[in-house]
Tab-separated table of C-alpha atoms in Angstrom:
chain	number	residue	atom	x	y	z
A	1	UNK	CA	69.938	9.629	60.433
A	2	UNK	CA	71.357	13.136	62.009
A	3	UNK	CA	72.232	13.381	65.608
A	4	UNK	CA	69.399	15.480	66.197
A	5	UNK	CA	66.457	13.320	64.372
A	6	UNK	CA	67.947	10.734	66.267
A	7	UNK	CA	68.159	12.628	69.579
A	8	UNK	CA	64.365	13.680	68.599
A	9	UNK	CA	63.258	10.253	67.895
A	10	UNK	CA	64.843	8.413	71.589
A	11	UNK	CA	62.825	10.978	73.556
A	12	UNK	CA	59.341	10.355	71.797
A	13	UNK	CA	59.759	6.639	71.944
A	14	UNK	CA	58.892	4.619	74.821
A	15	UNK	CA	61.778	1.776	75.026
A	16	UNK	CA	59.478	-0.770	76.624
A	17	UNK	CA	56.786	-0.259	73.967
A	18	UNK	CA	59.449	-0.580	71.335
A	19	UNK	CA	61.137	-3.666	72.928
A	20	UNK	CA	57.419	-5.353	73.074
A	21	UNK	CA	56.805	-4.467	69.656
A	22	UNK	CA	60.313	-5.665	68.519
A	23	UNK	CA	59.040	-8.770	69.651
A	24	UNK	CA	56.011	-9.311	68.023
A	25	UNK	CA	57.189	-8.563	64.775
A	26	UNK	CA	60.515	-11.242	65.329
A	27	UNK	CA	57.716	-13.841	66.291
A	28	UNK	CA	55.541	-12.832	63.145
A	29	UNK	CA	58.427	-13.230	60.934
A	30	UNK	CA	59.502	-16.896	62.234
A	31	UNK	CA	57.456	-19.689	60.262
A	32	UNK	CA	58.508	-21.546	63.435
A	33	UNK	CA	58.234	-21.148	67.758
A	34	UNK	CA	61.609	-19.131	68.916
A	35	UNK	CA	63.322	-19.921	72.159
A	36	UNK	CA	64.148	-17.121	74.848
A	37	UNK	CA	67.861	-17.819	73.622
A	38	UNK	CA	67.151	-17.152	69.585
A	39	UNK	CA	65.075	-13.932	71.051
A	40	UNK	CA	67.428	-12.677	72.989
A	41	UNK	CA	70.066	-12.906	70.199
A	42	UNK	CA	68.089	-11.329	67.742
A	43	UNK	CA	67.253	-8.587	69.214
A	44	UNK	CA	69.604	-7.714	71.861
A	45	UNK	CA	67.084	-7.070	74.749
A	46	UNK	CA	68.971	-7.763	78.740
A	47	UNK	CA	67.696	-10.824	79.707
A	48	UNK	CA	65.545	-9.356	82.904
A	49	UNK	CA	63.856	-7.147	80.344
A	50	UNK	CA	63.244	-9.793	77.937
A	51	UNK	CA	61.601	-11.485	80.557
A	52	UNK	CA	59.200	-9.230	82.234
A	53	UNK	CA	58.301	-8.488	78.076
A	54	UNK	CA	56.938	-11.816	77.205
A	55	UNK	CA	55.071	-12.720	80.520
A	56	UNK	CA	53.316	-9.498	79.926
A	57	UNK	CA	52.754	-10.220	76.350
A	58	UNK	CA	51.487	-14.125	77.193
A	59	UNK	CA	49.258	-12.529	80.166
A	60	UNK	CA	48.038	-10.609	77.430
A	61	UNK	CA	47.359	-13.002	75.076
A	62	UNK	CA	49.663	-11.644	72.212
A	63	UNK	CA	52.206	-14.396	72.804
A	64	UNK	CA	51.459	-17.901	73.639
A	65	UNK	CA	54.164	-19.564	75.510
A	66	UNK	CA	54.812	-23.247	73.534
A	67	UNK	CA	54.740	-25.842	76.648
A	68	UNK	CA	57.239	-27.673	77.449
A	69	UNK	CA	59.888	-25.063	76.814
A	70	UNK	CA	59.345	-25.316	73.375
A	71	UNK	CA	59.604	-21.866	72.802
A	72	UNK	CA	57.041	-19.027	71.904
A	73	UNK	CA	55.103	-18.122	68.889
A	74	UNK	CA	52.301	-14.998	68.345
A	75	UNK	CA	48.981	-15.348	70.461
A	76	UNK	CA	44.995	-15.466	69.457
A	77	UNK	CA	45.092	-12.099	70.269
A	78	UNK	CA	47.064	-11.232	67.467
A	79	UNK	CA	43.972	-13.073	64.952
A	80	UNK	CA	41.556	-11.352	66.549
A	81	UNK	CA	42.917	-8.464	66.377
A	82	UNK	CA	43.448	-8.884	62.286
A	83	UNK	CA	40.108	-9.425	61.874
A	84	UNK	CA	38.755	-6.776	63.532
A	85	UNK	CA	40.928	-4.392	61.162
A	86	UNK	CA	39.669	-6.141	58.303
A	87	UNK	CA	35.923	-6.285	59.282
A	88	UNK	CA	36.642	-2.318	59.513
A	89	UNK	CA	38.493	-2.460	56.289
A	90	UNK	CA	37.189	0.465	53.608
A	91	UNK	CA	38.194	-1.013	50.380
A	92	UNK	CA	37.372	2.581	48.579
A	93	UNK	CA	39.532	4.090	50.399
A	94	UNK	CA	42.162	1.968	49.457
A	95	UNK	CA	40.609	1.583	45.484
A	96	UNK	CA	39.876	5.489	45.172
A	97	UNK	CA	43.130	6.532	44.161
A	98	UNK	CA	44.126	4.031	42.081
A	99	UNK	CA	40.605	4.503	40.333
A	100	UNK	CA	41.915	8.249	39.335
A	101	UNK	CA	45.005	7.105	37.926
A	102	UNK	CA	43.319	4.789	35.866
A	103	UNK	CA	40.596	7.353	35.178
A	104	UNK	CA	43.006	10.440	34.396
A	105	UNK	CA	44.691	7.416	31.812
A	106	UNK	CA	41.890	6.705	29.975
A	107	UNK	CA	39.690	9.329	30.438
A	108	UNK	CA	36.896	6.824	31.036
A	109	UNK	CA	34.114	6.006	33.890
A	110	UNK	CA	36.135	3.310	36.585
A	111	UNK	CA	33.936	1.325	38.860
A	112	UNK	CA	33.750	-0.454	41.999
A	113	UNK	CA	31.604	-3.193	43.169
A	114	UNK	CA	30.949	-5.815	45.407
A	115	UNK	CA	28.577	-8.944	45.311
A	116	UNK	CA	25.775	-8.360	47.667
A	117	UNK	CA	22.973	-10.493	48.640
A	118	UNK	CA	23.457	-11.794	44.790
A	119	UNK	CA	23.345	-8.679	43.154
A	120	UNK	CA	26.104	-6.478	41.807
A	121	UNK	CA	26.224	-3.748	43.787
A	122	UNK	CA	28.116	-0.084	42.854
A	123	UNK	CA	30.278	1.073	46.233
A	124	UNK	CA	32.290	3.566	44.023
A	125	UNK	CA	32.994	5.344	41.189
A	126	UNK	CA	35.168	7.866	39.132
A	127	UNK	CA	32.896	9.936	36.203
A	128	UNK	CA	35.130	9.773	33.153
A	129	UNK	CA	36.586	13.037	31.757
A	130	UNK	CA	35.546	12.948	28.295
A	131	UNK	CA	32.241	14.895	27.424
A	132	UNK	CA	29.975	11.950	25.856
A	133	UNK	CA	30.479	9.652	29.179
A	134	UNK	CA	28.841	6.642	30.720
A	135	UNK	CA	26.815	7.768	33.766
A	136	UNK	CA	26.614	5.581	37.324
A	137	UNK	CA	25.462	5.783	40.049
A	138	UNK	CA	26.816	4.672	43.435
A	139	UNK	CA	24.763	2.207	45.019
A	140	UNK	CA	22.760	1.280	41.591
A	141	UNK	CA	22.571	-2.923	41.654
A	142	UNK	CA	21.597	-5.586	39.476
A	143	UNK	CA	20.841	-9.486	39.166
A	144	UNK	CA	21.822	-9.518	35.332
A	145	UNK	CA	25.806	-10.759	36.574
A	146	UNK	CA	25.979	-12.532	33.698
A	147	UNK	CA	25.628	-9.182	31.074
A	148	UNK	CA	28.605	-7.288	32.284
A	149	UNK	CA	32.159	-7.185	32.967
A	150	UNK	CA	32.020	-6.940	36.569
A	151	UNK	CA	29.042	-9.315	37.193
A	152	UNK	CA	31.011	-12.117	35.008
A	153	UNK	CA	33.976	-11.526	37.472
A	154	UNK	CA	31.865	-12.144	40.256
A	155	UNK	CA	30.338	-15.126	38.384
A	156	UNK	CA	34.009	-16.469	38.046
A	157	UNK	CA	34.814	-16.951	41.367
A	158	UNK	CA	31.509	-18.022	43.071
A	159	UNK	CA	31.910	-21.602	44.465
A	160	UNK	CA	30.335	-23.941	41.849
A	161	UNK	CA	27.600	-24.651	43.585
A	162	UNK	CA	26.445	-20.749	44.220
A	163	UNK	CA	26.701	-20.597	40.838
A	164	UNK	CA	24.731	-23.177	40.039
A	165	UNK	CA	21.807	-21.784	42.153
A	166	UNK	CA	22.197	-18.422	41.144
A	167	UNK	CA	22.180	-19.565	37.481
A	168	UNK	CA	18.902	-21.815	38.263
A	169	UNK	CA	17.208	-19.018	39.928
A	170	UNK	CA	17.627	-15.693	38.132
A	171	UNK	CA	18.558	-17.628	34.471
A	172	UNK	CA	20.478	-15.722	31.747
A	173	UNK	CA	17.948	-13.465	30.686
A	174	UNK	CA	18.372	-11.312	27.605
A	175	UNK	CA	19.123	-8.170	27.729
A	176	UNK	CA	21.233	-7.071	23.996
A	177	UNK	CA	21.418	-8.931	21.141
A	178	UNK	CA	25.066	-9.276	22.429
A	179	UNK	CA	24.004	-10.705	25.945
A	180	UNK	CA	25.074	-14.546	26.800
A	181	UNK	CA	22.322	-16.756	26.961
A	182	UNK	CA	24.121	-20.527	26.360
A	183	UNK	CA	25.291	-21.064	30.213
A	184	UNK	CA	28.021	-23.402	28.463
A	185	UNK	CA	29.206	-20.524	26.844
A	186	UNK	CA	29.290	-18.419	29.877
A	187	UNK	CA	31.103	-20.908	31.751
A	188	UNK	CA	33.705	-21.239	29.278
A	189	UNK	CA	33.960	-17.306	29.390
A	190	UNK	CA	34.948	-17.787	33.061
A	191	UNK	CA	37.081	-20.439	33.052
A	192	UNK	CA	39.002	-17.817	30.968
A	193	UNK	CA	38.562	-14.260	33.081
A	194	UNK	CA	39.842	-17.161	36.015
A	195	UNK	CA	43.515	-17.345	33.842
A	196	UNK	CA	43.980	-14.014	32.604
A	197	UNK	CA	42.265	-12.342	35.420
A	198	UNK	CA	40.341	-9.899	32.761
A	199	UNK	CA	36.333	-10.009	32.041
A	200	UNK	CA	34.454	-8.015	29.273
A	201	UNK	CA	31.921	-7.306	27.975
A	202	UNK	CA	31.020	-5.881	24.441
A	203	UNK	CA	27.082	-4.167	24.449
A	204	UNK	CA	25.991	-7.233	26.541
A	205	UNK	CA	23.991	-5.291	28.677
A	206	UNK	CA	23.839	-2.187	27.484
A	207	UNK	CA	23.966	-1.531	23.494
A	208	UNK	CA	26.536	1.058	22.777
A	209	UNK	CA	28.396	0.379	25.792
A	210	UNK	CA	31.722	-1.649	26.302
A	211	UNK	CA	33.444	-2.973	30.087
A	212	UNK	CA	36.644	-4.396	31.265
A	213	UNK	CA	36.675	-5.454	34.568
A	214	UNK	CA	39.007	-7.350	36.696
A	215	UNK	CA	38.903	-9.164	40.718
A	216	UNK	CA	40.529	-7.687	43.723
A	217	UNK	CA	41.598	-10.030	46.048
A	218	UNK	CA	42.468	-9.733	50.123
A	219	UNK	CA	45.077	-10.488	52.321
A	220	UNK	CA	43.359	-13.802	52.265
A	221	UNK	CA	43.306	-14.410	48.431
A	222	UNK	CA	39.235	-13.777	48.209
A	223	UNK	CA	38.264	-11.806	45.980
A	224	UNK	CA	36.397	-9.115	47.692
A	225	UNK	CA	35.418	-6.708	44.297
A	226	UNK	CA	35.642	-5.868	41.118
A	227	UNK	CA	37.083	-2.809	39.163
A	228	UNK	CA	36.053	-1.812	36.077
A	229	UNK	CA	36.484	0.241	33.196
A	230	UNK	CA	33.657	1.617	30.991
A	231	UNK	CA	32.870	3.784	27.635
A	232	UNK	CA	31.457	3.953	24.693
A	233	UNK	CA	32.477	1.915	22.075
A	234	UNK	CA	33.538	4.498	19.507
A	235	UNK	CA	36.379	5.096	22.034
A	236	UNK	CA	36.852	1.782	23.492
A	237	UNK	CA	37.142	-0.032	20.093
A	238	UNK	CA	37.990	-3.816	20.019
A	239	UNK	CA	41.566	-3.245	18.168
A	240	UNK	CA	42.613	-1.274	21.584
A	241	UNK	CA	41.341	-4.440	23.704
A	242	UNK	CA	44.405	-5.752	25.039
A	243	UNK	CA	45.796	-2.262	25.894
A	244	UNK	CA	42.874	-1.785	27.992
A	245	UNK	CA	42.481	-5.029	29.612
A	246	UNK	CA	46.098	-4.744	30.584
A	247	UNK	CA	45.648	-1.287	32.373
A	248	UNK	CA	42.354	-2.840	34.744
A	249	UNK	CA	43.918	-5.879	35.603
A	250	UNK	CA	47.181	-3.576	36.749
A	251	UNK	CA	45.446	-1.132	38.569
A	252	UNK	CA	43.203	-4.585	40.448
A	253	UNK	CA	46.867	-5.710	40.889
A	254	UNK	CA	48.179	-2.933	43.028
A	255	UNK	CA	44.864	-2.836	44.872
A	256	UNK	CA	44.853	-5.924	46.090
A	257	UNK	CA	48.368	-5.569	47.144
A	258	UNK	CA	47.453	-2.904	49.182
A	259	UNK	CA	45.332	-5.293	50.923
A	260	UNK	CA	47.750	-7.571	51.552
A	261	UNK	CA	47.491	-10.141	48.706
A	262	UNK	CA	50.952	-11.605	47.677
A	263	UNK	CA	49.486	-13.965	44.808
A	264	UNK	CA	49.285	-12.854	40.858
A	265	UNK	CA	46.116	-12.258	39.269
């Protein structure tokens, strides 16, 4: 860093903001309680300073202070703060440009969904490029999970016994001659989109019409949505499969490490 960025960057910052904030992150980063001693080490803060820091951080509630002198670790308000963010959390606008990548790549429609009151419901999309197109709409929903790509993803990680009711109450109605109507079939279908982390569908729901979907997953490792991928099945032909199934599942990937999710898909 030059003299002057570095000249620039001391007079915006405010040293006892960046002290407290020095802290919080050494605490986050500890899988265990740190004594005054390891803080003070780590981070070279005067001793005074260090303490006036953490009482008003503990008064606060952003540090707890472990009794006993057992050291300190990261405060409630530090949860409750986290959730907040992610109550607020707008997963299109962290999806929408990765849904324009995958768009511009394929040329097809991508999109987004969520599960909602047990119906698959559209939050977002991206109209394909090519001139003979699938057309969504955003907020369009449907019961039929079980028919498409993105409804079997949804079916895939529903606790068992959701599924179980949802099965016994809307049934696996018919839709193609393509559509799954065996329930041991379907389950067997996602036992398998739950190890590869890829669902489709060929003209289940809608004849002419292919999907590849796969799950998004938080900070939390739930899965939160679903991306998909959808065309025509001149263009999205079965001996292209793999090639396509690969590029959703990427693009769910670096979503849902956006979010925060560490895991593999």
């Amino acid at each position: 860093m030059s003299e002057k960025k570095k000249a620039t960057k001391e007079k915006r910052a405010v040293p006892a903001l960046e002290r407290g904030l020095r802290i919080l992150e050494c605490l986050a980063e500890s899988r265990s309680p740190l004594s005054f001693t390891d803080l003070q080490q780590q981070l070279a803060i005067p001793k005074a300073s260090l303490v006036r820091l953490l009482m008003t951080l503990i008064e606060n509630g952003y540090v707890m202070a472990i009794p006993e002198g057992r050291g300190y670790q990261l405060g409630m308000k530090i949860l409750s703060l986290g959730s907040r963010l992610l109550d607020r959390l707008d997963i299109r606008m962290y999806a929408r440009s990765f849904m324009q990548e995958l768009m511009e790549q394929t040329g097809e429609t991508i999109e987004l969904s969520i599960l909602d009151n047990g119906e698959l419901l559209c939050i977002e999309k991206i109209e394909g490029s090519e001139s003979i197109r699938l057309f969504t709409q955003i907020g369009s929903r449907y019961r039929t999970l079980h028919a498409s790509a993105p409804g079997k993803v949804h079916l895939a990680y529903m606790p068992q016994q959701d599924f179980e009711n949802f099965i016994l109450e809307n049934g696996l109605p018919r839709l193609t001659e393509n559509t799954i109507t065996d329930v041991n079939v379907l389950k067997l279908q996602l036992e398998q989109i739950r190890q590869i982390g890829v669902a489709f569908d060929d003209q289940e729901r809608r004849l002419g019409v292919r999907r590849f979907a796969s799950p998004i997953f938080d900070c939390n490792g739930k899965k939160i949505a679903a991306i998909d991928l959808a065309g025509p099945v001149f263009r999205l032909t079965l001996d292209r499969k793999q090639h396509f199934s690969e590029l959703v599942k990427k693009t769910a990937q670096r979503i849902s490490k956006q979010l925060g999710f560490a895991g593999g898909i």
